[in-house]
Each structure stands twice: as structure tokens, then as C-alpha cells.
Amino acid sequence: MGPGTPANAVTLRRFHLRTRTMRRWFWLAVMLSPLHARDFYPIHFVDYVLPNGLRVILQQDRSAPVVATVLHYKVGSRNEEPTRTGFAHFFEHLMFEATANIPRATIDKYIQEAGGSLNAFTSFDATVYHFQLPAHELPLALWIESERMRQLRIDSIGVETQRGVIKEERKMRYDNAPYGGWLERAFGKLFAGTPYGWTPIGSSQHIDSARIEEFVEFYNTYYQPNNAVLAIVGDIDIEQTRALIERYFGRYPQGPQLAPLQFELPPFRGEHRDTIHDPKAQLPALFIGWRGPRAGDSDAYAMDMLIDILAEGESSRLYRSLVDQHRVAAQASAFLYDLQYAGAIFAIGVAAPEQSIERLERHLLAEIERIKREGVTAEEFRKARNIREARFVMGKKAALEKALTLARYAAQYGDPNLINTELERYMRVTPQDLQRVARKYFTDDRVVLVYLPSSSR
């Protein structure tokens, strides 16, 4: 693969296992820091659009002599045809091959020799590329991104190379991993018949059978300046940076105007249950999914805070109940996928040795029912607010984190200033809102996937 695909390499470990060290440092920051959102100056940035439609966001940060660049394309797995899934993820890889002026397999070398780092990821809604470099190397990052935007070489060598890489990635992360296919199964049921009915990794068969002409058409449709946001944060001179952007990106014409995505969410009723016998699993595991609120919906902020109460750290509801008290789970977690057009909520448990999956499921659902019935405590609500404030504070420190956030807010909401104001939406959430969204979304309309080691047949 390219330098990485964190958003679509969706495995159990990637999304819901926390190391003790990470927990310890996060909670130390929450407990020791007296800082609140109001103690921080807002992030000031320059926001403009080139004549070809490329949206640009610049933020000067002189705290270190580094720069972060993010190029956020508004194309993800949602933009694919059901018979041609995995195209956006494929291009995440292909973008690290060759361009008209960059030899094959040299992008990594250029960045590393300049003392920088690079990565990329594909999600349901976006494909994102980012660099971190010494500030004086900004022209290198812009040259590479401008080359990839409209000068990518889509030929048999690069395409065949990446077909093989993607098949191996899928084998490693899905086909040969414990519980590896759970997310595909869950989204396939929750969002059947919609553009969220498949995951970004896509189908190896679809990529194998696609012709080069199909890849060229996908590239020419979506990888255009008017379908992208460029965010740059770091030790930059604003006017010099604007001149560089004009030099590298201003030469391209505007691409085709894209019609709005047609997204209709059909009703989802009842419980959809599957049992999967998994030869790679060491312990039984339970995955329960519900439809949830989409990104930006007021319910999404309440549900996000509720998920923290359920699953953030060893003081969370699920950990204390399932792992510590009843000892039915070795791991327990929950998380929210708040996507642009819809959302999904998942609760996950890996059974403790010698514990039945049926007992684990009863206790997990009982904990959710208790929140629906009783709501949350004052202490839990305070903790959830503290977590949000701590994340807000920490998210405004690193250049790359700020660039990623600015680009996402601009692409998804059209409002990069949410980097300064989104916390207010969390702070408006009340304890009653948490109980309300629990009752609204945690219903009997759900997907239940039970994974059993093959020896359990």
C-alpha cells in the first residue's frame, strides 16, 4: 500500500482497543490541566478560493519551524458504483506511484530526504493526503500535491502494482484477521441499497476486473481543484504561500461540476443477526450496530458524549460492568461513525475466557438499557464535558491536527471556523439529551454479529 490507510484499515484493534499508556496520558491531561476553551485565543486563518475552485486555508503557526499540508478530496467510497467498489482507496495507493514529472516510487524518498513524513487515508466521505516538513520545504509538498492532482500517470505498471498491493492489504486486514469482516457485514446490513453499503477497502474482484479507462474516468471526475480543500498550517509567510499555491495549482482549469450525491436512506426494521464461525478468532466476540445521527446533527454531539460515558477509559460504564464487575468481557467498547449523510453506532465485546457470548450480550444490552431508563450521573456528565474540553485544547496545538481539522470542516460543513466554535455545540448538550438519544437510537432495530472460534461449532 501507500504510506498508510488509517481510516479504511478497519480492524478491531484499530478502532476500539486502547493501550494503557495512551489512556494514562490522556486522563493525566484531563485531570491536571485547569485549561478551558475560553482560556484559548481563537485560531485565525486565511480562507479563499482560487478561480479554478480549489479552496485554500492558511494558518500561520510560528511555534516551531515546521509546516503541515493537507489535501482533502471530497471523494470516498460513497462516490463509487456498487459494481466498482474500492476505487477511492485504490487511488489513495496509486497517488504514490508516478506523475508526469515524478519518477515512480520516489515520492516517499523525496519527503524522507527532506526530513519530513507523509501519509494518506480513505474514508466513506473523503480521501486525504498529508505531509509534515521543515518549513522551508513547503514548495516540495506543494509541487508533489499539484503533480498528483492533475498529472498522475495511470498506466499498466502502476495499476497492476497497486492491484497486488491492495489484495495483500485486504488479506492482511480483513480476510486473515480475527473478526476481520465485521464492519463490512454491519454496514452492508445497516445501509443496504445506499452509498454507505460497502466499506472503503472495497472488493478485490471489482479492482481486478476494472479497466484502466475506468480508473482514468474516476480520476478525471473527482481529483480536480474544485473538488478539494488545501489546508496549510505552520511557520509560513501568508503572502509567499499564496504565491506558491498560485504557481503550482493556479495553472489547472476547473474540473466538471459534480451533481449532488443522491442519498436516500430506506427504513431499517427489526434485528438482523448472523453467527460467523471464525478460524482466526481466539475468543468469541459480539458486534452490535444501530443507525445513528449524521455528522453535524445536534444528536451527534450528544451521542458522542454518551459514547465517552459508555466506553472511554477504564472508568467507563462498559468497562466497569463487563470487564471489572461481571467479568464477562476481556474487551468492551463503543464508538460512533457520524458520516456526512448518515451515522452508525457500534457496541463491541470480546468474551472473557470461559464466558458465553450469550451472557456477554445480556450484560452489554442491560447496561445500555440502564442508561435509557435512568440516564447518566452528574459525575459521568462532568467527565464527558471534561473530555470534550481536553480534546478541544489538545486539538489546537499540533500543526497537522489543525490542518486536518480545518480541511475537514471546510469540506464537510463548509465552515472551517468550527475549529473555534464546535465545542459550543458539545457544551449545549444536557444530561437529558444523553438519555433522549439513548432511547432514540438504541432500539431493537439493529445488527447483531456473533463471532465464534471455529472450535465452537
JSON list of C-alpha atoms in Angstrom, two decimals, residues 262-436:
[
{"chain": "A", "resi": 262, "resn": "GLN", "atom": "CA", "xyz": [-28.26, 11.20, -4.26]},
{"chain": "A", "resi": 263, "resn": "PHE", "atom": "CA", "xyz": [-28.53, 9.62, -0.83]},
{"chain": "A", "resi": 264, "resn": "GLU", "atom": "CA", "xyz": [-31.82, 8.10, 0.25]},
{"chain": "A", "resi": 265, "resn": "LEU", "atom": "CA", "xyz": [-31.94, 6.13, 3.48]},
{"chain": "A", "resi": 266, "resn": "PRO", "atom": "CA", "xyz": [-34.52, 3.33, 3.33]},
{"chain": "A", "resi": 267, "resn": "PRO", "atom": "CA", "xyz": [-36.20, 2.16, 6.54]},
{"chain": "A", "resi": 268, "resn": "PHE", "atom": "CA", "xyz": [-34.35, -0.34, 8.69]},
{"chain": "A", "resi": 269, "resn": "ARG", "atom": "CA", "xyz": [-36.54, -2.51, 10.87]},
{"chain": "A", "resi": 270, "resn": "GLY", "atom": "CA", "xyz": [-36.02, -5.42, 13.22]},
{"chain": "A", "resi": 271, "resn": "GLU", "atom": "CA", "xyz": [-32.99, -7.33, 14.38]},
{"chain": "A", "resi": 272, "resn": "HIS", "atom": "CA", "xyz": [-30.63, -8.73, 11.75]},
{"chain": "A", "resi": 273, "resn": "ARG", "atom": "CA", "xyz": [-28.50, -11.44, 13.38]},
{"chain": "A", "resi": 274, "resn": "ASP", "atom": "CA", "xyz": [-25.64, -13.51, 11.96]},
{"chain": "A", "resi": 275, "resn": "THR", "atom": "CA", "xyz": [-23.32, -16.04, 13.54]},
{"chain": "A", "resi": 276, "resn": "ILE", "atom": "CA", "xyz": [-19.89, -16.34, 11.93]},
{"chain": "A", "resi": 277, "resn": "HIS", "atom": "CA", "xyz": [-17.52, -19.22, 12.69]},
{"chain": "A", "resi": 278, "resn": "ASP", "atom": "CA", "xyz": [-14.07, -17.67, 12.51]},
{"chain": "A", "resi": 279, "resn": "PRO", "atom": "CA", "xyz": [-10.99, -19.94, 12.48]},
{"chain": "A", "resi": 280, "resn": "LYS", "atom": "CA", "xyz": [-8.77, -16.95, 13.27]},
{"chain": "A", "resi": 281, "resn": "ALA", "atom": "CA", "xyz": [-10.64, -15.86, 16.41]},
{"chain": "A", "resi": 282, "resn": "GLN", "atom": "CA", "xyz": [-9.27, -16.92, 19.79]},
{"chain": "A", "resi": 283, "resn": "LEU", "atom": "CA", "xyz": [-12.31, -15.75, 21.76]},
{"chain": "A", "resi": 284, "resn": "PRO", "atom": "CA", "xyz": [-15.97, -15.21, 20.90]},
{"chain": "A", "resi": 285, "resn": "ALA", "atom": "CA", "xyz": [-16.89, -11.61, 20.10]},
{"chain": "A", "resi": 286, "resn": "LEU", "atom": "CA", "xyz": [-20.08, -9.61, 19.78]},
{"chain": "A", "resi": 287, "resn": "PHE", "atom": "CA", "xyz": [-20.69, -6.65, 17.46]},
{"chain": "A", "resi": 288, "resn": "ILE", "atom": "CA", "xyz": [-23.99, -4.75, 17.74]},
{"chain": "A", "resi": 289, "resn": "GLY", "atom": "CA", "xyz": [-24.76, -1.91, 15.34]},
{"chain": "A", "resi": 290, "resn": "TRP", "atom": "CA", "xyz": [-27.53, 0.68, 15.15]},
{"chain": "A", "resi": 291, "resn": "ARG", "atom": "CA", "xyz": [-28.15, 3.52, 12.78]},
{"chain": "A", "resi": 292, "resn": "GLY", "atom": "CA", "xyz": [-27.09, 6.80, 14.31]},
{"chain": "A", "resi": 293, "resn": "PRO", "atom": "CA", "xyz": [-27.08, 10.55, 13.68]},
{"chain": "A", "resi": 294, "resn": "ARG", "atom": "CA", "xyz": [-25.16, 12.05, 10.78]},
{"chain": "A", "resi": 295, "resn": "ALA", "atom": "CA", "xyz": [-22.26, 14.45, 11.28]},
{"chain": "A", "resi": 296, "resn": "GLY", "atom": "CA", "xyz": [-23.27, 17.94, 12.34]},
{"chain": "A", "resi": 297, "resn": "ASP", "atom": "CA", "xyz": [-26.66, 16.89, 13.68]},
{"chain": "A", "resi": 298, "resn": "SER", "atom": "CA", "xyz": [-27.25, 18.03, 17.26]},
{"chain": "A", "resi": 299, "resn": "ASP", "atom": "CA", "xyz": [-27.89, 14.40, 18.19]},
{"chain": "A", "resi": 300, "resn": "ALA", "atom": "CA", "xyz": [-24.38, 13.53, 17.03]},
{"chain": "A", "resi": 301, "resn": "TYR", "atom": "CA", "xyz": [-22.84, 15.75, 19.70]},
{"chain": "A", "resi": 302, "resn": "ALA", "atom": "CA", "xyz": [-25.00, 14.21, 22.40]},
{"chain": "A", "resi": 303, "resn": "MET", "atom": "CA", "xyz": [-24.28, 10.68, 21.19]},
{"chain": "A", "resi": 304, "resn": "ASP", "atom": "CA", "xyz": [-20.56, 11.39, 21.01]},
{"chain": "A", "resi": 305, "resn": "MET", "atom": "CA", "xyz": [-20.58, 12.38, 24.67]},
{"chain": "A", "resi": 306, "resn": "LEU", "atom": "CA", "xyz": [-22.71, 9.37, 25.57]},
{"chain": "A", "resi": 307, "resn": "ILE", "atom": "CA", "xyz": [-20.19, 7.08, 23.85]},
{"chain": "A", "resi": 308, "resn": "ASP", "atom": "CA", "xyz": [-17.46, 8.58, 26.06]},
{"chain": "A", "resi": 309, "resn": "ILE", "atom": "CA", "xyz": [-19.51, 7.70, 29.12]},
{"chain": "A", "resi": 310, "resn": "LEU", "atom": "CA", "xyz": [-20.07, 4.20, 27.81]},
{"chain": "A", "resi": 311, "resn": "ALA", "atom": "CA", "xyz": [-16.60, 3.39, 26.60]},
{"chain": "A", "resi": 312, "resn": "GLU", "atom": "CA", "xyz": [-13.84, 5.96, 27.27]},
{"chain": "A", "resi": 313, "resn": "GLY", "atom": "CA", "xyz": [-11.27, 4.53, 29.63]},
{"chain": "A", "resi": 314, "resn": "GLU", "atom": "CA", "xyz": [-11.40, 2.07, 32.50]},
{"chain": "A", "resi": 315, "resn": "SER", "atom": "CA", "xyz": [-13.89, 4.19, 34.41]},
{"chain": "A", "resi": 316, "resn": "SER", "atom": "CA", "xyz": [-16.46, 3.87, 31.61]},
{"chain": "A", "resi": 317, "resn": "ARG", "atom": "CA", "xyz": [-19.75, 2.05, 32.04]},
{"chain": "A", "resi": 318, "resn": "LEU", "atom": "CA", "xyz": [-18.97, -0.87, 29.79]},
{"chain": "A", "resi": 319, "resn": "TYR", "atom": "CA", "xyz": [-15.51, -1.49, 31.18]},
{"chain": "A", "resi": 320, "resn": "ARG", "atom": "CA", "xyz": [-16.59, -1.31, 34.80]},
{"chain": "A", "resi": 321, "resn": "SER", "atom": "CA", "xyz": [-19.64, -3.51, 34.27]},
{"chain": "A", "resi": 322, "resn": "LEU", "atom": "CA", "xyz": [-18.49, -6.07, 31.72]},
{"chain": "A", "resi": 323, "resn": "VAL", "atom": "CA", "xyz": [-14.77, -6.34, 32.49]},
{"chain": "A", "resi": 324, "resn": "ASP", "atom": "CA", "xyz": [-14.38, -5.45, 36.16]},
{"chain": "A", "resi": 325, "resn": "GLN", "atom": "CA", "xyz": [-17.67, -6.31, 37.85]},
{"chain": "A", "resi": 326, "resn": "HIS", "atom": "CA", "xyz": [-19.23, -9.22, 35.97]},
{"chain": "A", "resi": 327, "resn": "ARG", "atom": "CA", "xyz": [-16.02, -10.39, 34.24]},
{"chain": "A", "resi": 328, "resn": "VAL", "atom": "CA", "xyz": [-17.88, -11.46, 31.12]},
{"chain": "A", "resi": 329, "resn": "ALA", "atom": "CA", "xyz": [-15.65, -9.49, 28.72]},
{"chain": "A", "resi": 330, "resn": "ALA", "atom": "CA", "xyz": [-11.95, -9.24, 28.04]},
{"chain": "A", "resi": 331, "resn": "GLN", "atom": "CA", "xyz": [-12.56, -6.09, 25.98]},
{"chain": "A", "resi": 332, "resn": "ALA", "atom": "CA", "xyz": [-15.56, -3.79, 25.74]},
{"chain": "A", "resi": 333, "resn": "SER", "atom": "CA", "xyz": [-16.01, -0.64, 23.71]},
{"chain": "A", "resi": 334, "resn": "ALA", "atom": "CA", "xyz": [-18.36, 1.52, 21.67]},
{"chain": "A", "resi": 335, "resn": "PHE", "atom": "CA", "xyz": [-17.99, 4.21, 19.04]},
{"chain": "A", "resi": 336, "resn": "LEU", "atom": "CA", "xyz": [-19.88, 6.46, 16.67]},
{"chain": "A", "resi": 337, "resn": "TYR", "atom": "CA", "xyz": [-19.47, 6.75, 12.90]},
{"chain": "A", "resi": 338, "resn": "ASP", "atom": "CA", "xyz": [-21.00, 10.15, 12.22]},
{"chain": "A", "resi": 339, "resn": "LEU", "atom": "CA", "xyz": [-20.70, 10.29, 8.45]},
{"chain": "A", "resi": 340, "resn": "GLN", "atom": "CA", "xyz": [-21.82, 13.12, 6.19]},
{"chain": "A", "resi": 341, "resn": "TYR", "atom": "CA", "xyz": [-25.16, 11.61, 5.17]},
{"chain": "A", "resi": 342, "resn": "ALA", "atom": "CA", "xyz": [-25.89, 9.09, 7.92]},
{"chain": "A", "resi": 343, "resn": "GLY", "atom": "CA", "xyz": [-24.42, 7.57, 11.05]},
{"chain": "A", "resi": 344, "resn": "ALA", "atom": "CA", "xyz": [-23.79, 4.25, 12.76]},
{"chain": "A", "resi": 345, "resn": "ILE", "atom": "CA", "xyz": [-23.23, 3.32, 16.40]},
{"chain": "A", "resi": 346, "resn": "PHE", "atom": "CA", "xyz": [-21.42, 0.17, 17.47]},
{"chain": "A", "resi": 347, "resn": "ALA", "atom": "CA", "xyz": [-21.05, -1.61, 20.80]},
{"chain": "A", "resi": 348, "resn": "ILE", "atom": "CA", "xyz": [-18.44, -4.35, 20.92]},
{"chain": "A", "resi": 349, "resn": "GLY", "atom": "CA", "xyz": [-17.45, -7.00, 23.39]},
{"chain": "A", "resi": 350, "resn": "VAL", "atom": "CA", "xyz": [-14.85, -9.76, 23.31]},
{"chain": "A", "resi": 351, "resn": "ALA", "atom": "CA", "xyz": [-15.85, -12.53, 25.70]},
{"chain": "A", "resi": 352, "resn": "ALA", "atom": "CA", "xyz": [-13.62, -13.36, 28.62]},
{"chain": "A", "resi": 353, "resn": "PRO", "atom": "CA", "xyz": [-12.21, -16.91, 28.68]},
{"chain": "A", "resi": 354, "resn": "GLU", "atom": "CA", "xyz": [-14.80, -19.48, 29.76]},
{"chain": "A", "resi": 355, "resn": "GLN", "atom": "CA", "xyz": [-17.64, -16.94, 29.40]},
{"chain": "A", "resi": 356, "resn": "SER", "atom": "CA", "xyz": [-20.51, -17.45, 26.99]},
{"chain": "A", "resi": 357, "resn": "ILE", "atom": "CA", "xyz": [-21.33, -14.96, 24.29]},
{"chain": "A", "resi": 358, "resn": "GLU", "atom": "CA", "xyz": [-24.99, -15.09, 25.37]},
{"chain": "A", "resi": 359, "resn": "ARG", "atom": "CA", "xyz": [-24.10, -13.87, 28.86]},
{"chain": "A", "resi": 360, "resn": "LEU", "atom": "CA", "xyz": [-21.91, -11.12, 27.43]},
{"chain": "A", "resi": 361, "resn": "GLU", "atom": "CA", "xyz": [-24.74, -9.93, 25.20]},
{"chain": "A", "resi": 362, "resn": "ARG", "atom": "CA", "xyz": [-27.24, -9.86, 28.08]},
{"chain": "A", "resi": 363, "resn": "HIS", "atom": "CA", "xyz": [-24.95, -7.75, 30.25]},
{"chain": "A", "resi": 364, "resn": "LEU", "atom": "CA", "xyz": [-23.99, -5.37, 27.43]},
{"chain": "A", "resi": 365, "resn": "LEU", "atom": "CA", "xyz": [-27.59, -4.69, 26.45]},
{"chain": "A", "resi": 366, "resn": "ALA", "atom": "CA", "xyz": [-28.59, -4.41, 30.13]},
{"chain": "A", "resi": 367, "resn": "GLU", "atom": "CA", "xyz": [-26.04, -1.61, 30.58]},
{"chain": "A", "resi": 368, "resn": "ILE", "atom": "CA", "xyz": [-27.46, 0.26, 27.62]},
{"chain": "A", "resi": 369, "resn": "GLU", "atom": "CA", "xyz": [-31.00, -0.24, 28.90]},
{"chain": "A", "resi": 370, "resn": "ARG", "atom": "CA", "xyz": [-29.95, 1.15, 32.27]},
{"chain": "A", "resi": 371, "resn": "ILE", "atom": "CA", "xyz": [-28.85, 4.41, 30.64]},
{"chain": "A", "resi": 372, "resn": "LYS", "atom": "CA", "xyz": [-32.12, 4.57, 28.71]},
{"chain": "A", "resi": 373, "resn": "ARG", "atom": "CA", "xyz": [-34.05, 4.03, 31.91]},
{"chain": "A", "resi": 374, "resn": "GLU", "atom": "CA", "xyz": [-32.03, 6.06, 34.43]},
{"chain": "A", "resi": 375, "resn": "GLY", "atom": "CA", "xyz": [-29.91, 8.45, 32.41]},
{"chain": "A", "resi": 376, "resn": "VAL", "atom": "CA", "xyz": [-26.37, 9.35, 33.44]},
{"chain": "A", "resi": 377, "resn": "THR", "atom": "CA", "xyz": [-24.99, 10.55, 36.75]},
{"chain": "A", "resi": 378, "resn": "ALA", "atom": "CA", "xyz": [-23.80, 14.09, 37.42]},
{"chain": "A", "resi": 379, "resn": "GLU", "atom": "CA", "xyz": [-20.24, 12.78, 37.73]},
{"chain": "A", "resi": 380, "resn": "GLU", "atom": "CA", "xyz": [-20.44, 10.99, 34.39]},
{"chain": "A", "resi": 381, "resn": "PHE", "atom": "CA", "xyz": [-21.79, 14.10, 32.71]},
{"chain": "A", "resi": 382, "resn": "ARG", "atom": "CA", "xyz": [-18.99, 16.22, 34.18]},
{"chain": "A", "resi": 383, "resn": "LYS", "atom": "CA", "xyz": [-16.43, 13.69, 32.94]},
{"chain": "A", "resi": 384, "resn": "ALA", "atom": "CA", "xyz": [-17.88, 13.78, 29.41]},
{"chain": "A", "resi": 385, "resn": "ARG", "atom": "CA", "xyz": [-17.68, 17.58, 29.31]},
{"chain": "A", "resi": 386, "resn": "ASN", "atom": "CA", "xyz": [-14.10, 17.49, 30.62]},
{"chain": "A", "resi": 387, "resn": "ILE", "atom": "CA", "xyz": [-13.11, 15.03, 27.91]},
{"chain": "A", "resi": 388, "resn": "ARG", "atom": "CA", "xyz": [-14.54, 17.33, 25.26]},
{"chain": "A", "resi": 389, "resn": "GLU", "atom": "CA", "xyz": [-12.72, 20.37, 26.60]},
{"chain": "A", "resi": 390, "resn": "ALA", "atom": "CA", "xyz": [-9.44, 18.44, 26.86]},
{"chain": "A", "resi": 391, "resn": "ARG", "atom": "CA", "xyz": [-9.74, 17.21, 23.28]},
{"chain": "A", "resi": 392, "resn": "PHE", "atom": "CA", "xyz": [-10.55, 20.71, 22.10]},
{"chain": "A", "resi": 393, "resn": "VAL", "atom": "CA", "xyz": [-7.44, 22.06, 23.81]},
{"chain": "A", "resi": 394, "resn": "MET", "atom": "CA", "xyz": [-5.12, 19.33, 22.54]},
{"chain": "A", "resi": 395, "resn": "GLY", "atom": "CA", "xyz": [-6.54, 19.52, 19.03]},
{"chain": "A", "resi": 396, "resn": "LYS", "atom": "CA", "xyz": [-5.44, 23.15, 18.74]},
{"chain": "A", "resi": 397, "resn": "LYS", "atom": "CA", "xyz": [-1.75, 22.50, 19.39]},
{"chain": "A", "resi": 398, "resn": "ALA", "atom": "CA", "xyz": [-0.25, 20.34, 16.63]},
{"chain": "A", "resi": 399, "resn": "ALA", "atom": "CA", "xyz": [0.09, 21.79, 13.12]},
{"chain": "A", "resi": 400, "resn": "LEU", "atom": "CA", "xyz": [-1.03, 18.61, 11.35]},
{"chain": "A", "resi": 401, "resn": "GLU", "atom": "CA", "xyz": [-4.04, 18.13, 13.59]},
{"chain": "A", "resi": 402, "resn": "LYS", "atom": "CA", "xyz": [-5.14, 21.70, 12.91]},
{"chain": "A", "resi": 403, "resn": "ALA", "atom": "CA", "xyz": [-4.66, 21.33, 9.17]},
{"chain": "A", "resi": 404, "resn": "LEU", "atom": "CA", "xyz": [-6.66, 18.09, 9.08]},
{"chain": "A", "resi": 405, "resn": "THR", "atom": "CA", "xyz": [-9.43, 19.66, 11.12]},
{"chain": "A", "resi": 406, "resn": "LEU", "atom": "CA", "xyz": [-9.62, 22.86, 9.08]},
{"chain": "A", "resi": 407, "resn": "ALA", "atom": "CA", "xyz": [-9.76, 20.91, 5.83]},
{"chain": "A", "resi": 408, "resn": "ARG", "atom": "CA", "xyz": [-12.45, 18.53, 7.11]},
{"chain": "A", "resi": 409, "resn": "TYR", "atom": "CA", "xyz": [-14.65, 21.31, 8.46]},
{"chain": "A", "resi": 410, "resn": "ALA", "atom": "CA", "xyz": [-14.37, 23.20, 5.18]},
{"chain": "A", "resi": 411, "resn": "ALA", "atom": "CA", "xyz": [-15.05, 20.14, 3.02]},
{"chain": "A", "resi": 412, "resn": "GLN", "atom": "CA", "xyz": [-17.81, 18.57, 5.09]},
{"chain": "A", "resi": 413, "resn": "TYR", "atom": "CA", "xyz": [-19.60, 21.57, 6.59]},
{"chain": "A", "resi": 414, "resn": "GLY", "atom": "CA", "xyz": [-18.37, 24.48, 4.52]},
{"chain": "A", "resi": 415, "resn": "ASP", "atom": "CA", "xyz": [-17.27, 26.18, 7.76]},
{"chain": "A", "resi": 416, "resn": "PRO", "atom": "CA", "xyz": [-13.61, 25.88, 8.84]},
{"chain": "A", "resi": 417, "resn": "ASN", "atom": "CA", "xyz": [-14.34, 28.23, 11.75]},
{"chain": "A", "resi": 418, "resn": "LEU", "atom": "CA", "xyz": [-15.89, 25.26, 13.52]},
{"chain": "A", "resi": 419, "resn": "ILE", "atom": "CA", "xyz": [-12.35, 24.69, 14.74]},
{"chain": "A", "resi": 420, "resn": "ASN", "atom": "CA", "xyz": [-13.08, 27.59, 17.10]},
{"chain": "A", "resi": 421, "resn": "THR", "atom": "CA", "xyz": [-16.79, 27.11, 17.74]},
{"chain": "A", "resi": 422, "resn": "GLU", "atom": "CA", "xyz": [-17.70, 23.42, 17.59]},
{"chain": "A", "resi": 423, "resn": "LEU", "atom": "CA", "xyz": [-17.05, 22.95, 21.31]},
{"chain": "A", "resi": 424, "resn": "GLU", "atom": "CA", "xyz": [-20.03, 25.22, 21.97]},
{"chain": "A", "resi": 425, "resn": "ARG", "atom": "CA", "xyz": [-22.26, 22.56, 20.40]},
{"chain": "A", "resi": 426, "resn": "TYR", "atom": "CA", "xyz": [-21.00, 20.00, 22.88]},
{"chain": "A", "resi": 427, "resn": "MET", "atom": "CA", "xyz": [-21.42, 22.40, 25.77]},
{"chain": "A", "resi": 428, "resn": "ARG", "atom": "CA", "xyz": [-25.08, 22.90, 24.88]},
{"chain": "A", "resi": 429, "resn": "VAL", "atom": "CA", "xyz": [-25.76, 19.18, 25.41]},
{"chain": "A", "resi": 430, "resn": "THR", "atom": "CA", "xyz": [-27.65, 18.40, 28.64]},
{"chain": "A", "resi": 431, "resn": "PRO", "atom": "CA", "xyz": [-27.92, 15.18, 30.68]},
{"chain": "A", "resi": 432, "resn": "GLN", "atom": "CA", "xyz": [-31.48, 14.90, 29.40]},
{"chain": "A", "resi": 433, "resn": "ASP", "atom": "CA", "xyz": [-30.15, 14.96, 25.83]},
{"chain": "A", "resi": 434, "resn": "LEU", "atom": "CA", "xyz": [-27.94, 11.97, 26.60]},
{"chain": "A", "resi": 435, "resn": "GLN", "atom": "CA", "xyz": [-30.87, 9.93, 27.87]},
{"chain": "A", "resi": 436, "resn": "ARG", "atom": "CA", "xyz": [-33.02, 11.09, 24.94]}
]
